[in-house]
């Protein structure tokens, strides 16, 4: 029998934009939080299990005498197929979370459907369903029916409905899989139709939904499969109920072993979300921008002109108190396991620019069904005034330093972007005087950055005003239009950043040590920023080579986490990382040959 222990991030993702689950190469569900992304992980074996309790936190399909497995997504969908091969036969496991339109509304229940089909021989399997509650510390009580098992926790009841022999499932008995069987795990509700009929119908409808969604994407000619998988993954990281976008689906996957850099990323950073929305906009996935606009304008309205946090809960929760969970040992036993994120208390002044960048296109795009109003613009002006008040003040920066504050160049840059975009929006909506005022303010910030962030000694823009260290974040100057890519200062900055922070196709985040010392792994987003900068500067062949090298670092399903060990190529950090998946889309769109030239 295959085990349920996870040793790497070769994980598939299924979901339906209300929740998600991670499935390992042997078809074991090892991570699933309910009732939403930041909820209790009812399946948590990705982070281990409590020592004092029986092994649990997974939903495993175990094949007797398993030899190897194969795993892939059904083309252009979020439906995952795993084939387990053994000496006596093979079985295909099809996993998905239902998502489709039904009765003129979107149907996306908190439900996992697993369909098992014998492929060859007579496979002998064992089903082990062991959810736990309260981060693994509480075992459920079980009740049974003729075709279901109820897992009753303190706050949650899960029902597993199946046409497999219920005794075999309940007792974890090995049995011959002589015919297809189905499992539906979800709320404590009776299915309205038969189990097989429900599973088959839901699979067909979910497949159709995803293929139609992908059909509408404006993808590049080259690297189509990589872009499609990245787009689907980004969509799976959106919480459609409110429009929020999580940075990743997991908590506490360390950035590198033994570093204490274990964070909870199951929340919405306005910085990360801006990049996600921008990437999906480039693919013409406009609906996400409208959803995120609604979520973000709620943030703006709630702030009432006061401080904007860098991160919020998916339900607009402002307080994300960080605590350490002692019941779970952590990924590969590497703790701590954290819930919540102290970053909500930080002052990260780039947040103001990221808010306005995240909604700016909505004011200019005539395709939107519910375009922004003048009142929305006036509320954004409050955010802009906050940016004007703090662009030259110390903060924690985009890398969220916990014990050191500086006037970070990227924070000042994004404050400039806030004023610059407000000027553009004002001009577009017929407010010339406001546009003129915001342009004056933007020019003032720009001059300060040019004078104080440039280091003659380093021949580069540095990480803080009047500072001395290099930081890959300054490459965003070209991204947001602060300087032309061929400006000699940008060319020199890229050259210096590459020399100091480059590791082959990879890039480290920054040069100076932080709260935990010097970073030990490359930050994948920075590697993509470098590729984008190279392409903008005309070094396209180098950019393409680095891009291909990074694509080779994806796992077998085309997904990426946050960090990469430059020596081994091993993935670290929370998973899947939206920042990383954004990089795939942006670089493919920039580097691909055009359809006209390809045909």
Tab-separated table of N, CA and C in Angstrom, residues 13 31 67 212 255 259 262 340 371 526 532 535:
chain	number	residue	atom	x	y	z
A	13	UNK	N	-3.944	20.580	-7.498
A	13	UNK	CA	-4.924	21.458	-6.841
A	13	UNK	C	-6.273	21.263	-7.512
A	31	UNK	N	-4.405	18.148	1.993
A	31	UNK	CA	-4.682	19.492	2.525
A	31	UNK	C	-6.027	19.952	1.998
A	67	UNK	N	3.197	0.030	-7.753
A	67	UNK	CA	4.519	0.135	-8.358
A	67	UNK	C	4.850	1.578	-8.679
A	212	UNK	N	-15.021	25.918	-21.285
A	212	UNK	CA	-15.596	27.145	-21.828
A	212	UNK	C	-14.890	28.373	-21.260
A	255	UNK	N	10.097	28.688	3.780
A	255	UNK	CA	10.825	29.194	2.621
A	255	UNK	C	12.121	28.410	2.405
A	259	UNK	N	14.643	27.767	8.938
A	259	UNK	CA	14.797	29.222	8.910
A	259	UNK	C	13.775	29.970	9.749
A	262	UNK	N	8.181	30.541	8.239
A	262	UNK	CA	6.969	29.755	8.014
A	262	UNK	C	5.777	30.685	8.214
A	340	UNK	N	-2.845	32.821	10.996
A	340	UNK	CA	-2.880	34.279	11.078
A	340	UNK	C	-1.558	34.846	10.584
A	371	UNK	N	-19.463	49.716	-14.245
A	371	UNK	CA	-18.269	50.569	-14.212
A	371	UNK	C	-18.208	51.401	-12.937
A	526	UNK	N	10.830	37.228	-8.176
A	526	UNK	CA	11.939	38.095	-8.568
A	526	UNK	C	12.609	37.579	-9.840
A	532	UNK	N	11.238	39.805	-17.241
A	532	UNK	CA	10.439	40.875	-17.822
A	532	UNK	C	11.310	42.097	-18.123
A	535	UNK	N	13.480	41.502	-21.193
A	535	UNK	CA	12.707	41.595	-22.432
A	535	UNK	C	12.412	43.049	-22.776
